[in-house]
Short mmCIF file of C-alpha atoms in Angstrom, two decimals:
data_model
loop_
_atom_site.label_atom_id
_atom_site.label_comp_id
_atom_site.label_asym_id
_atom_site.label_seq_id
_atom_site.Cartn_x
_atom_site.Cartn_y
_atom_site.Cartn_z
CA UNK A 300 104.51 152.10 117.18
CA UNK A 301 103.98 148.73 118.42
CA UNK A 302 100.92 148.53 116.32
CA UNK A 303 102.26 149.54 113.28
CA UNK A 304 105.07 146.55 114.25
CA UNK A 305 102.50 143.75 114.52
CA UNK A 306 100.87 145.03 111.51
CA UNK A 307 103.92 144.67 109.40
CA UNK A 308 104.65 141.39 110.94
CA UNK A 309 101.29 140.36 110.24
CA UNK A 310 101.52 141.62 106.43
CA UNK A 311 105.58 139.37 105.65
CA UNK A 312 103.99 136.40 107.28
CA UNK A 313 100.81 136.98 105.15
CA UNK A 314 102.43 137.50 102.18
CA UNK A 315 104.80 134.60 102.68
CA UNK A 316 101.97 132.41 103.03
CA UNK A 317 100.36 133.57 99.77
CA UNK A 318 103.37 133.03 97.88
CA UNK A 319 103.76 129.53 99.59
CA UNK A 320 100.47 128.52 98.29
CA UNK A 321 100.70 129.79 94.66
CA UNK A 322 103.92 128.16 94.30
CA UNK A 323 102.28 124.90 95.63
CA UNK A 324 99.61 125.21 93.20
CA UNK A 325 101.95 125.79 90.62
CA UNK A 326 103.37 122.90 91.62
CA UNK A 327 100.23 120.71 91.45
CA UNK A 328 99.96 121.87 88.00
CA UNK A 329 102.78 120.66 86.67
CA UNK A 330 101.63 117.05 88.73
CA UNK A 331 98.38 117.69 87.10
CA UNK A 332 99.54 117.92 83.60
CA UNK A 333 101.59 114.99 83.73
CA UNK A 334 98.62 112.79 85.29
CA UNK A 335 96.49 114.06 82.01
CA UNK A 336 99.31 113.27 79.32
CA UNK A 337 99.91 109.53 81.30
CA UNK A 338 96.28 108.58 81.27
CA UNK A 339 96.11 109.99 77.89
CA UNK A 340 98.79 107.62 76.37
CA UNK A 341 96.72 105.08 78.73
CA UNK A 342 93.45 104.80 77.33
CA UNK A 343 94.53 104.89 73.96
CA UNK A 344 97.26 102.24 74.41
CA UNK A 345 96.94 98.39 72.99
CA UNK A 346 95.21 96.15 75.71
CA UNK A 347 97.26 94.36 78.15
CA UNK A 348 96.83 91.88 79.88
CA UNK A 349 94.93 92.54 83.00
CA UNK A 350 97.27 92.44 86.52
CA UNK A 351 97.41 88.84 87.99
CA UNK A 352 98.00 88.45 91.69
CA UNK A 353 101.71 88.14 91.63
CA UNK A 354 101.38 92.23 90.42
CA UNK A 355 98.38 92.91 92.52
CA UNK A 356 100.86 94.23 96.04
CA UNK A 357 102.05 97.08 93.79
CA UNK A 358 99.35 98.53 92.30
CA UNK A 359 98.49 102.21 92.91
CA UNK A 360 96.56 104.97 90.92
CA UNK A 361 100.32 106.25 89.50
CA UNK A 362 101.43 102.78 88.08
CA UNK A 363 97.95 101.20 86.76
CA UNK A 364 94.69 103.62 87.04
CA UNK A 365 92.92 103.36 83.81
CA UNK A 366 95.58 101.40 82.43
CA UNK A 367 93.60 99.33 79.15
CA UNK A 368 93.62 95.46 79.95
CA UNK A 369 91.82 92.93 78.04
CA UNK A 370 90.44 89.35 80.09
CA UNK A 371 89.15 86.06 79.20
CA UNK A 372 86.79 84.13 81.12
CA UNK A 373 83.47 83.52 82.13
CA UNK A 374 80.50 85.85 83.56
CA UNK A 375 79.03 84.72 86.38
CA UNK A 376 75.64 86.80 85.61
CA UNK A 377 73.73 85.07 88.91
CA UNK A 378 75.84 87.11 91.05
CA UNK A 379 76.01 90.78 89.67
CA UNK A 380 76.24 94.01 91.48
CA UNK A 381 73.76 97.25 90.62
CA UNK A 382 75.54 100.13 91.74
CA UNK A 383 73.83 103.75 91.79
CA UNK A 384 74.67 105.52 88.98
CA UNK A 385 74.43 109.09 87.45
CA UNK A 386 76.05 109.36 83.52
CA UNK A 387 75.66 110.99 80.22
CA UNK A 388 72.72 108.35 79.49
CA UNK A 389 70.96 110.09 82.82
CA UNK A 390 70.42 107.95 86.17
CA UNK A 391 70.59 103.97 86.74
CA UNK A 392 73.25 101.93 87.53
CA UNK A 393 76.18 100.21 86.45
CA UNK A 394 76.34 96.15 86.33
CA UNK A 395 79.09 94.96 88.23
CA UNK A 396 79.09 91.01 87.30
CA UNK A 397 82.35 88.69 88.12
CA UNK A 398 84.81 87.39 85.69
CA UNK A 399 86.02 84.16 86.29
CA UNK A 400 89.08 84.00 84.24
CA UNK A 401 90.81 81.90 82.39
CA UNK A 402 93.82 82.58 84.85
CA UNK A 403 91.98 81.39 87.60
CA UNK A 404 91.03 84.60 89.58
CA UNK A 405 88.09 86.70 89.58
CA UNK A 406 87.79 90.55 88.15
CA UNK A 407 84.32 92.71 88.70
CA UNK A 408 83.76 93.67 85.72
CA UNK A 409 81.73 97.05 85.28
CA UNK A 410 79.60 95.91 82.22
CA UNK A 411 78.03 99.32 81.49
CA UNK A 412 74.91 101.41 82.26
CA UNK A 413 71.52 100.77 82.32
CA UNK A 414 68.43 103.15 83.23
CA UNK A 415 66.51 102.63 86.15
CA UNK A 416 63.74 101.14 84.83
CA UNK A 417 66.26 98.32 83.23
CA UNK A 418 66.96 97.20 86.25
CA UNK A 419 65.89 94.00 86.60
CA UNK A 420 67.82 91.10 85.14
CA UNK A 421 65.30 90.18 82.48
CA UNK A 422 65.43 93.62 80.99
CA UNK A 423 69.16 92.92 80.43
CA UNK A 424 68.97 89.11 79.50
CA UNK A 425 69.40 89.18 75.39
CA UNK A 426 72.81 90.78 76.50
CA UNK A 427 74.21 88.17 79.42
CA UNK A 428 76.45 85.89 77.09
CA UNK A 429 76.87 82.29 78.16
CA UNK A 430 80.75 80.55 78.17
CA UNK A 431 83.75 82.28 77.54
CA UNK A 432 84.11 85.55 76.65
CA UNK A 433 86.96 88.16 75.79
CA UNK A 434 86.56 91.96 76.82
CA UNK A 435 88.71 95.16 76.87
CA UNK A 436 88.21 98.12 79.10
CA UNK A 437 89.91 99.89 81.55
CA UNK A 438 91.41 99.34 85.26
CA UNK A 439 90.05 101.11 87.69
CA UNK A 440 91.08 100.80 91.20
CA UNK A 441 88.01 99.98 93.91
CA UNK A 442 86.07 102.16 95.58
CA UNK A 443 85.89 101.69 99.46
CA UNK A 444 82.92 102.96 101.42
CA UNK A 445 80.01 104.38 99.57
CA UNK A 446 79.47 107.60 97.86
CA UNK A 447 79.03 111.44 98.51
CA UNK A 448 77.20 111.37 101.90
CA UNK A 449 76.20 108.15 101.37
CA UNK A 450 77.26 104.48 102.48
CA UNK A 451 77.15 101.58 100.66
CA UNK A 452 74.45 99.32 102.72
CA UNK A 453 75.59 95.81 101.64
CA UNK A 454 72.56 94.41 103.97
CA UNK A 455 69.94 96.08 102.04
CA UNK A 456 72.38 95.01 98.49
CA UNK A 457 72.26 99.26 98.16
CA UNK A 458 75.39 100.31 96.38
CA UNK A 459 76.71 104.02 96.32
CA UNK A 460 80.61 102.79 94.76
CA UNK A 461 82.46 100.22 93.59
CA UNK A 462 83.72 98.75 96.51
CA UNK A 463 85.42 95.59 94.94
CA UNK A 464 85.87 93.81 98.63
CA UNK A 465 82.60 94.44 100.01
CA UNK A 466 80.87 93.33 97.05
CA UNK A 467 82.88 90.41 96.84
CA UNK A 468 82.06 89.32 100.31
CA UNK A 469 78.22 90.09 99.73
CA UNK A 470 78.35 88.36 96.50
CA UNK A 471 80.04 85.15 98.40
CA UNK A 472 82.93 85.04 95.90
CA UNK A 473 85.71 85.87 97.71
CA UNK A 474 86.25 82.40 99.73
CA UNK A 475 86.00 80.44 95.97
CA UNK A 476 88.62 82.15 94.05
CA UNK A 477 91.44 84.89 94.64
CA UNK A 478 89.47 88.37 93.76
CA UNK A 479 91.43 91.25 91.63
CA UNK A 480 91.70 94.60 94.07
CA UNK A 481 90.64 96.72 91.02
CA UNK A 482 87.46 96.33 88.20
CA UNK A 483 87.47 96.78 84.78
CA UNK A 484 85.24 99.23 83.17
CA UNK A 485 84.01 97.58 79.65
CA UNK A 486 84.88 99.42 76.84
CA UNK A 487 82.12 100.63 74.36
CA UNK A 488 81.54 96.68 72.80
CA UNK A 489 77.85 96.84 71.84
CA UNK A 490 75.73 93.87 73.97
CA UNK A 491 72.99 91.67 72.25
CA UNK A 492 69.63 93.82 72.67
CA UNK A 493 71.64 96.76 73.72
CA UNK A 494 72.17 96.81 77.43
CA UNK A 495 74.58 97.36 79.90
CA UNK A 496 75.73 99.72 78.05
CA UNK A 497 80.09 100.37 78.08
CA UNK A 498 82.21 102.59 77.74
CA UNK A 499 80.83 105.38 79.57
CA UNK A 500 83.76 105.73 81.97
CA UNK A 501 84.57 109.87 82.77
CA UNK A 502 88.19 110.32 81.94
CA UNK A 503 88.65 113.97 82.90
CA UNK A 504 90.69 116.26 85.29
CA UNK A 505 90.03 119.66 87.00
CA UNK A 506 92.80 121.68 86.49
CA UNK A 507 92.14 125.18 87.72
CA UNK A 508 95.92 125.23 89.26
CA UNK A 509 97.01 128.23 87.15
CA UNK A 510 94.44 130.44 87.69
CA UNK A 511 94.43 129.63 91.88
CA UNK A 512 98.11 130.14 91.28
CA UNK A 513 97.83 133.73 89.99
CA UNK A 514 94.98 134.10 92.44
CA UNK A 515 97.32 133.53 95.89
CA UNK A 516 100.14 135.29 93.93
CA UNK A 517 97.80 138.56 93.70
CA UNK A 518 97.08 138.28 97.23
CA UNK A 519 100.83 138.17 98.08
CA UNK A 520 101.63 141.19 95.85
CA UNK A 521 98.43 143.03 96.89
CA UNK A 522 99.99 142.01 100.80
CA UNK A 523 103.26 143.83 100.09
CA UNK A 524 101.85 146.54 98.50
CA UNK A 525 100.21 147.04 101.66
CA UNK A 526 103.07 146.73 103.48
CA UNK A 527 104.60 149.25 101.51
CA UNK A 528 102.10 151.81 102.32
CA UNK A 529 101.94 151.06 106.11
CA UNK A 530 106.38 151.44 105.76
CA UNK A 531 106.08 154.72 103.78
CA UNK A 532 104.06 156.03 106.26
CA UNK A 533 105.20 158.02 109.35
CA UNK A 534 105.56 157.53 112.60
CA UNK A 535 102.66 158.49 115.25
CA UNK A 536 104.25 161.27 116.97
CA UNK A 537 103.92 160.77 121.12
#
């Protein structure tokens, strides 16, 4: 008897718990969703211009990620950034170079991708342009600490992510001029001779919600079908 009471126990709190989690996921879904349609109407939106530092306290991944800004200034192509990367074009890195704006801060501006065997600066000179320039792209917010299992190694100028504030301080540019807490992914512009190479940036979501929705809410029902069993069931006779 006291058995088939902790088994029953067992089976409602069970059962609760896999409806708890399919409703969560159902409710991540409908977060989900939303987060697709907003960066949708994002990315396809008329440029803006990009945050100054009287908006820079309030910026999170809800109000600005991949929000489409457009900024005038000047490279400053002596002090870029190679960071690792892995895209559609195969492995290499983005160039991260500084914007000196006309506004008077600084933005890292992801230029684009270029293979691996591009990456020295003269491979990419026909496409550093001298004085002032005017890009689009989109915001993305840094990148603290280094990549999947690996750490950005500032000493040894190795670079897993876009860690705006690190580079900054390797690059010596954040003492000269306020630097933006985000970057700006170039959009798809072509450069003189062809590299870095823009608008490349991912814009996609999982969204498996539904179907780990159905899955926990299977469980649950699976659960109490158990639990009707074990009910139906009579007792042990002493």
């Amino acid at each position: 008897m006291l058995a088939r009471i902790v088994l029953v126990l067992a089976g409602l709190a069970l059962t609760g718990v896999f409806l708890g989690l399919g409703t969560w996921q159902v409710e991540r879904r409908v977060w989900k969703l939303a987060l697709i349609d907003r960066v949708e109407a994002r990315i396809h939106a008329e440029p803006v211009p990009a945050p100054g530092p009287e908006e820079w306290p309030g910026l999170t991944a809800a109000s600005a990620e991949y929000r489409r800004v457009r900024l005038t200034g000047r490279f400053a192509h002596d002090r870029a950034t190679l960071v690792q990367a892995l895209s559609e074009r195969g492995a290499g890195f983005w160039v991260l170079v500084p914007l000196v704006t006309d506004r008077g801060f600084t933005v890292l501006v992801n230029r684009g991708f270029v293979p691996t065997e591009a990456r020295e600066r003269s491979a990419r000179a026909a496409g550093e342009p001298e004085g002032e320039v005017t890009l689009t792209g989109l915001l993305r917010l840094s990148e603290p600490g280094g990549g999947f299992l690996r750490r950005n190694d500032p000493a040894a100028d190795r670079w897993y992510s876009r860690d705006v504030a690190a580079i900054a301080t390797a690059r010596g540019i954040d003492g000269s001029t306020e630097v933006a807490p985000y970057f700006v992914d170039a959009d798809a512009a072509p450069n003189p001779g062809g590299l870095p190479m823009g608008g490349l940036t991912v814009v996609a979501f999982h969204n498996n919600h539904l179907v780990y929705a159905l899955t926990w809410y299977a469980l649950a029902l699976m659960t109490a079908g158990a639990l009707i069993f074990i009910l139906r069931q009579p007792s042990a006779a002493r």
